[in-house]
Amino acid sequence: MSGIVFERVSHAFDGRRVVDSVSLELTERRVGIVGANGSGKSTLARMINGLVEPDSGRVLVDGLDVATQGREVRRRVGFVFTNADTQIVMPTVREDVAFTLRRHRLPRAEADGRVDAALARFGLTELADRPAHRLSGGQKQLLALASVLVGHPAVVVADEPTTLLDARNARRVARHLAALDEQLVVVSHQLELLEDFDRIIVMDGGRVVCDDVPAAALPRYRAIIDADDADETDAGRDAGPDAVERTGR
Ligand SMILES: Nc1ncnc2c1ncn2[C@@H]1O[C@H](COP(=O)(O)OP(=O)(O)O)[C@@H](O)[C@H]1O
Ligand SMILES: [Mg+2]
């Protein structure tokens, strides 16, 4: 069975339910998740590769239970964070990309070939020996994509992957995401990124309040935001716990 399944999944932080009995079967190639800050999007997305374990319910990826088969799941699911610094783990660009393959036990030549291909695909060949932390924000996010894709995941989950980027780099990253063959789950406030997706999940207060094609779901989300407009919110700025958590890579 392929796809991502949430079976009555709930999760609370400090006694407050932030994901509330969500059931979904995501088999479409490109799925967007939208919702106001704090609506539970990141928590939901993180459950797909076990970065967050649900208090109740089950999450399955291609029939594998994330709770009990986490290692297999993490090999299938690549996760792209808002803040690319979160997922840089090695000193140089090339080493960082190669790090993903450390458990794949590939012959050296094959591993090198895959790293070279990933670097080339994301325009990083020239930067291969640079210190990863010195890259620009846009380059770091391309490195994050290269480091995820080199593992040949079946699913790529990206949590606000363009939020911290300037418009030009956001477009560049969006173009790369749009070109992926893998199943893609993207959390974003940049709705133009999601307009040609197959399916949009709208979250509000930890629940799925709309689940439809973009032409129906995105206007619904805009209506929710407009209704909330009196509130503070700085939509799109919630790097939140991403900045401190490890990557699951
Ligand atoms: N690690 C955590 N510890 C405590 N509270 C958290 C943690 N992660 C998220 N939350 C809270 O859970 C709620 C949902 O967060 P999140 O899933 O990040 O929402 P979104 O991604 O939609 O902004 C928010 O109120 C947030 O503050
Ligand atoms: Mg979030």
Short mmCIF file of C-alpha atoms and ligand atoms in Angstrom, two decimals:
data_model
loop_
_atom_site.label_atom_id
_atom_site.label_comp_id
_atom_site.label_asym_id
_atom_site.label_seq_id
_atom_site.Cartn_x
_atom_site.Cartn_y
_atom_site.Cartn_z
CA MET A 1 0.00 0.00 0.00
CA SER A 2 1.55 3.28 -1.01
CA GLY A 3 1.00 6.74 0.38
CA ILE A 4 0.79 8.39 3.77
CA VAL A 5 -1.98 7.40 6.14
CA PHE A 6 -3.01 9.16 9.34
CA GLU A 7 -5.41 7.09 11.42
CA ARG A 8 -7.21 9.16 14.07
CA VAL A 9 -3.97 10.83 15.02
CA SER A 10 -3.84 13.18 18.02
CA HIS A 11 -1.05 14.97 19.79
CA ALA A 12 -0.87 17.35 22.74
CA PHE A 13 1.89 19.63 23.94
CA ASP A 14 1.68 20.65 27.59
CA GLY A 15 -1.82 19.21 27.82
CA ARG A 16 -3.12 21.14 24.83
CA ARG A 17 -4.22 19.22 21.75
CA VAL A 18 -2.45 20.61 18.71
CA VAL A 19 -3.38 17.75 16.39
CA ASP A 20 -6.88 16.54 17.04
CA SER A 21 -8.04 13.22 15.64
CA VAL A 22 -6.77 13.66 12.11
CA SER A 23 -7.48 10.92 9.59
CA LEU A 24 -6.10 11.27 6.09
CA GLU A 25 -5.00 9.05 3.25
CA LEU A 26 -2.54 10.93 1.08
CA THR A 27 -1.82 9.17 -2.19
CA GLU A 28 -1.65 12.18 -4.50
CA ARG A 29 1.74 13.14 -5.84
CA ARG A 30 1.68 16.71 -4.55
CA VAL A 31 -0.13 17.61 -1.34
CA GLY A 32 -0.11 21.05 0.25
CA ILE A 33 -0.84 21.80 3.90
CA VAL A 34 -1.95 25.30 4.84
CA GLY A 35 -3.29 26.92 7.98
CA ALA A 36 -2.65 29.74 10.39
CA ASN A 37 0.39 29.71 12.67
CA GLY A 38 -0.13 27.25 15.48
CA SER A 39 -2.77 25.23 13.63
CA GLY A 40 -0.71 22.04 13.86
CA LYS A 41 0.84 21.86 10.39
CA SER A 42 4.43 21.28 11.48
CA THR A 43 3.41 18.75 14.12
CA LEU A 44 1.45 16.84 11.50
CA ALA A 45 4.24 17.03 8.92
CA ARG A 46 6.83 15.87 11.46
CA MET A 47 4.80 12.79 12.25
CA ILE A 48 5.40 11.55 8.71
CA ASN A 49 9.00 10.70 9.54
CA GLY A 50 8.68 10.27 13.28
CA LEU A 51 10.18 13.59 14.38
CA VAL A 52 7.01 13.82 16.47
CA GLU A 53 5.29 10.69 17.76
CA PRO A 54 1.52 10.92 18.09
CA ASP A 55 -0.03 10.41 21.52
CA SER A 56 -2.70 8.30 19.87
CA GLY A 57 -3.51 6.97 16.44
CA ARG A 58 -1.12 5.66 13.80
CA VAL A 59 0.85 7.08 10.92
CA LEU A 60 1.78 4.77 8.05
CA VAL A 61 4.07 5.45 5.10
CA ASP A 62 3.75 2.97 2.27
CA GLY A 63 2.25 0.57 4.80
CA LEU A 64 5.12 0.98 7.29
CA ASP A 65 4.18 2.09 10.80
CA VAL A 66 6.24 5.16 11.67
CA ALA A 67 6.18 4.26 15.38
CA THR A 68 7.62 0.77 15.00
CA GLN A 69 9.45 0.92 11.67
CA GLY A 70 11.00 4.34 12.03
CA ARG A 71 14.28 3.50 10.43
CA GLU A 72 12.71 2.15 7.24
CA VAL A 73 10.32 5.08 7.19
CA ARG A 74 13.11 7.63 7.51
CA ARG A 75 14.87 6.08 4.57
CA ARG A 76 11.73 6.60 2.52
CA VAL A 77 10.88 10.08 3.76
CA GLY A 78 13.12 13.07 3.23
CA PHE A 79 12.40 16.12 5.38
CA VAL A 80 13.22 19.69 4.39
CA PHE A 81 13.07 22.24 7.22
CA THR A 82 12.26 25.93 7.10
CA ASN A 83 15.68 26.83 8.35
CA ALA A 84 18.30 24.98 6.34
CA ASP A 85 20.88 25.52 9.09
CA THR A 86 18.88 22.98 11.07
CA GLN A 87 19.84 20.20 8.73
CA ILE A 88 23.42 20.97 7.89
CA VAL A 89 25.44 18.44 9.83
CA MET A 90 28.81 18.28 8.09
CA PRO A 91 31.55 20.87 7.47
CA THR A 92 31.53 20.99 3.68
CA VAL A 93 28.80 20.92 1.08
CA ARG A 94 29.95 17.62 -0.41
CA GLU A 95 30.33 15.95 2.99
CA ASP A 96 26.90 17.11 4.00
CA VAL A 97 25.30 15.56 0.93
CA ALA A 98 27.33 12.37 1.39
CA PHE A 99 26.25 12.14 5.05
CA THR A 100 22.77 11.05 3.98
CA LEU A 101 24.22 7.93 2.36
CA ARG A 102 26.30 6.79 5.32
CA ARG A 103 23.85 4.03 6.21
CA HIS A 104 23.09 2.99 2.66
CA ARG A 105 26.20 0.83 2.44
CA LEU A 106 26.79 1.65 -1.20
CA PRO A 107 30.04 0.91 -2.99
CA ARG A 108 32.24 4.00 -2.82
CA ALA A 109 32.01 4.73 -6.54
CA GLU A 110 28.24 4.55 -6.52
CA ALA A 111 27.97 6.81 -3.49
CA ASP A 112 30.34 9.33 -5.07
CA GLY A 113 28.34 9.23 -8.27
CA ARG A 114 25.10 9.89 -6.45
CA VAL A 115 26.63 12.78 -4.52
CA ASP A 116 28.00 14.31 -7.72
CA ALA A 117 24.63 13.96 -9.42
CA ALA A 118 22.80 15.58 -6.49
CA LEU A 119 25.28 18.46 -6.37
CA ALA A 120 24.91 19.03 -10.11
CA ARG A 121 21.14 18.83 -10.02
CA PHE A 122 20.93 21.64 -7.47
CA GLY A 123 23.67 23.77 -8.98
CA LEU A 124 26.13 23.11 -6.15
CA THR A 125 29.02 21.49 -8.01
CA GLU A 126 31.19 24.59 -7.82
CA LEU A 127 30.48 24.93 -4.11
CA ALA A 128 31.20 21.29 -3.21
CA ASP A 129 34.25 22.00 -1.06
CA ARG A 130 32.98 25.19 0.57
CA PRO A 131 32.04 25.29 4.26
CA ALA A 132 28.33 24.52 4.27
CA HIS A 133 27.55 27.11 6.93
CA ARG A 134 29.00 29.88 4.78
CA LEU A 135 26.52 29.41 1.94
CA SER A 136 23.81 31.97 1.37
CA GLY A 137 20.32 31.19 2.63
CA GLY A 138 19.16 30.18 -0.84
CA GLN A 139 22.19 27.97 -1.42
CA LYS A 140 21.67 26.33 1.96
CA GLN A 141 18.14 25.41 1.08
CA LEU A 142 19.35 23.93 -2.23
CA LEU A 143 21.93 21.98 -0.20
CA ALA A 144 19.13 20.75 2.04
CA LEU A 145 17.26 19.52 -1.05
CA ALA A 146 20.40 17.86 -2.43
CA SER A 147 21.07 16.16 0.91
CA VAL A 148 17.52 14.85 1.01
CA LEU A 149 17.25 13.80 -2.63
CA VAL A 150 20.59 12.00 -2.72
CA GLY A 151 18.96 9.37 -0.51
CA HIS A 152 16.35 8.66 -3.23
CA PRO A 153 13.39 9.06 -0.89
CA ALA A 154 9.91 8.00 -1.97
CA VAL A 155 8.39 11.00 -0.21
CA VAL A 156 9.69 14.52 0.37
CA VAL A 157 8.12 16.53 3.20
CA ALA A 158 8.98 20.23 3.21
CA ASP A 159 7.90 22.47 6.09
CA GLU A 160 7.77 26.06 4.88
CA PRO A 161 10.84 25.54 2.73
CA THR A 162 10.76 29.03 1.20
CA THR A 163 9.66 31.11 4.17
CA LEU A 164 13.09 32.42 5.10
CA LEU A 165 14.22 33.06 1.53
CA ASP A 166 14.08 36.20 -0.57
CA ALA A 167 11.70 36.13 -3.53
CA ARG A 168 14.30 35.03 -6.05
CA ASN A 169 15.58 32.13 -3.98
CA ALA A 170 12.05 31.19 -2.96
CA ARG A 171 11.18 30.88 -6.65
CA ARG A 172 14.29 28.84 -7.31
CA VAL A 173 13.54 26.39 -4.50
CA ALA A 174 9.89 26.26 -5.56
CA ARG A 175 10.94 25.36 -9.10
CA HIS A 176 13.09 22.52 -7.83
CA LEU A 177 10.28 21.24 -5.66
CA ALA A 178 7.85 21.41 -8.56
CA ALA A 179 10.22 19.32 -10.69
CA LEU A 180 10.43 16.44 -8.23
CA ASP A 181 9.04 13.06 -9.24
CA GLU A 182 8.75 11.95 -5.63
CA GLN A 183 5.57 12.27 -3.62
CA LEU A 184 5.70 15.74 -2.12
CA VAL A 185 4.04 17.15 0.99
CA VAL A 186 4.61 20.88 1.38
CA VAL A 187 3.56 23.10 4.26
CA SER A 188 3.54 26.67 3.03
CA HIS A 189 2.09 30.11 3.44
CA GLN A 190 3.19 30.91 -0.10
CA LEU A 191 0.01 29.85 -1.75
CA GLU A 192 1.26 30.36 -5.31
CA LEU A 193 3.60 27.45 -4.62
CA LEU A 194 0.59 25.20 -4.07
CA GLU A 195 -1.75 26.39 -6.80
CA ASP A 196 -1.06 23.50 -9.15
CA PHE A 197 -0.86 20.85 -6.44
CA ASP A 198 -3.21 17.88 -6.52
CA ARG A 199 -4.69 18.33 -3.08
CA ILE A 200 -4.70 20.89 -0.28
CA ILE A 201 -5.31 20.18 3.41
CA VAL A 202 -6.44 23.19 5.42
CA MET A 203 -5.68 22.94 9.15
CA ASP A 204 -7.32 24.99 11.86
CA GLY A 205 -6.97 24.35 15.58
CA GLY A 206 -5.40 20.94 15.00
CA ARG A 207 -8.18 19.71 12.76
CA VAL A 208 -8.59 19.32 9.03
CA VAL A 209 -11.23 21.88 8.14
CA CYS A 210 -10.99 21.56 4.38
CA ASP A 211 -9.53 18.94 2.09
CA ASP A 212 -9.91 19.67 -1.58
CA VAL A 213 -8.29 20.72 -4.83
CA PRO A 214 -6.44 24.07 -4.65
CA ALA A 215 -9.15 26.01 -6.50
CA ALA A 216 -11.57 25.17 -3.70
CA ALA A 217 -9.29 24.87 -0.68
CA LEU A 218 -7.07 27.93 -1.08
CA PRO A 219 -9.98 30.42 -1.13
CA ARG A 220 -11.32 28.66 1.95
CA TYR A 221 -8.01 29.15 3.70
CA ARG A 222 -7.90 32.82 2.70
CA ALA A 223 -11.37 33.22 4.22
CA ILE A 224 -10.17 31.72 7.50
CA ILE A 225 -7.19 34.07 7.54
CA ASP A 226 -9.37 37.07 6.77
CA ALA A 227 -11.70 36.13 9.62
CA ASP A 228 -8.70 35.95 11.95
CA ASP A 229 -7.29 39.21 10.71
CA ALA A 230 -8.05 41.08 13.88
CA ASP A 231 -5.58 38.79 15.69
CA GLU A 232 -1.85 39.36 15.82
CA THR A 233 -0.27 36.58 13.67
CA ASP A 234 2.75 37.05 11.51
CA ALA A 235 1.98 34.28 9.07
CA GLY A 236 5.05 32.75 7.56
CA ARG A 237 7.52 33.78 10.22
CA ASP A 238 7.12 30.75 12.46
CA ALA A 239 10.48 29.04 12.23
CA GLY A 240 9.56 27.85 15.73
CA PRO A 241 11.18 24.73 17.10
CA ASP A 242 12.69 23.98 13.66
CA ALA A 243 15.66 26.06 14.59
CA VAL A 244 16.70 23.81 17.44
CA GLU A 245 15.60 20.31 16.50
CA ARG A 246 17.70 17.65 14.91
CA THR A 247 16.94 16.53 11.44
CA GLY A 248 15.93 12.92 11.51
CA ARG A 249 18.28 12.36 8.59
N1 LIG B 1 7.97 21.10 20.82
C1 LIG B 1 6.89 21.79 21.25
N2 LIG B 1 6.66 21.99 22.55
C2 LIG B 1 5.58 22.67 22.99
N3 LIG B 1 4.63 23.20 22.18
C3 LIG B 1 4.81 23.02 20.86
C4 LIG B 1 5.95 22.33 20.33
N4 LIG B 1 5.83 22.33 18.97
C5 LIG B 1 4.73 23.00 18.70
N5 LIG B 1 4.10 23.42 19.79
C6 LIG B 1 2.82 24.17 19.87
O1 LIG B 1 1.85 23.39 19.21
C7 LIG B 1 0.99 24.21 18.43
C8 LIG B 1 1.03 23.77 16.98
O2 LIG B 1 2.34 24.01 16.50
P1 LIG B 1 2.78 23.68 15.02
O3 LIG B 1 2.44 22.28 14.69
O4 LIG B 1 4.20 24.10 14.94
O5 LIG B 1 1.84 24.64 14.19
P2 LIG B 1 2.08 25.33 12.77
O6 LIG B 1 3.19 24.61 12.08
O7 LIG B 1 0.76 25.21 12.09
O8 LIG B 1 2.42 26.76 13.06
C9 LIG B 1 1.49 25.64 18.62
O9 LIG B 1 0.70 26.24 19.62
C10 LIG B 1 2.91 25.46 19.10
O10 LIG B 1 3.31 26.52 19.91
MG MG B 2 5.00 25.28 11.35
#
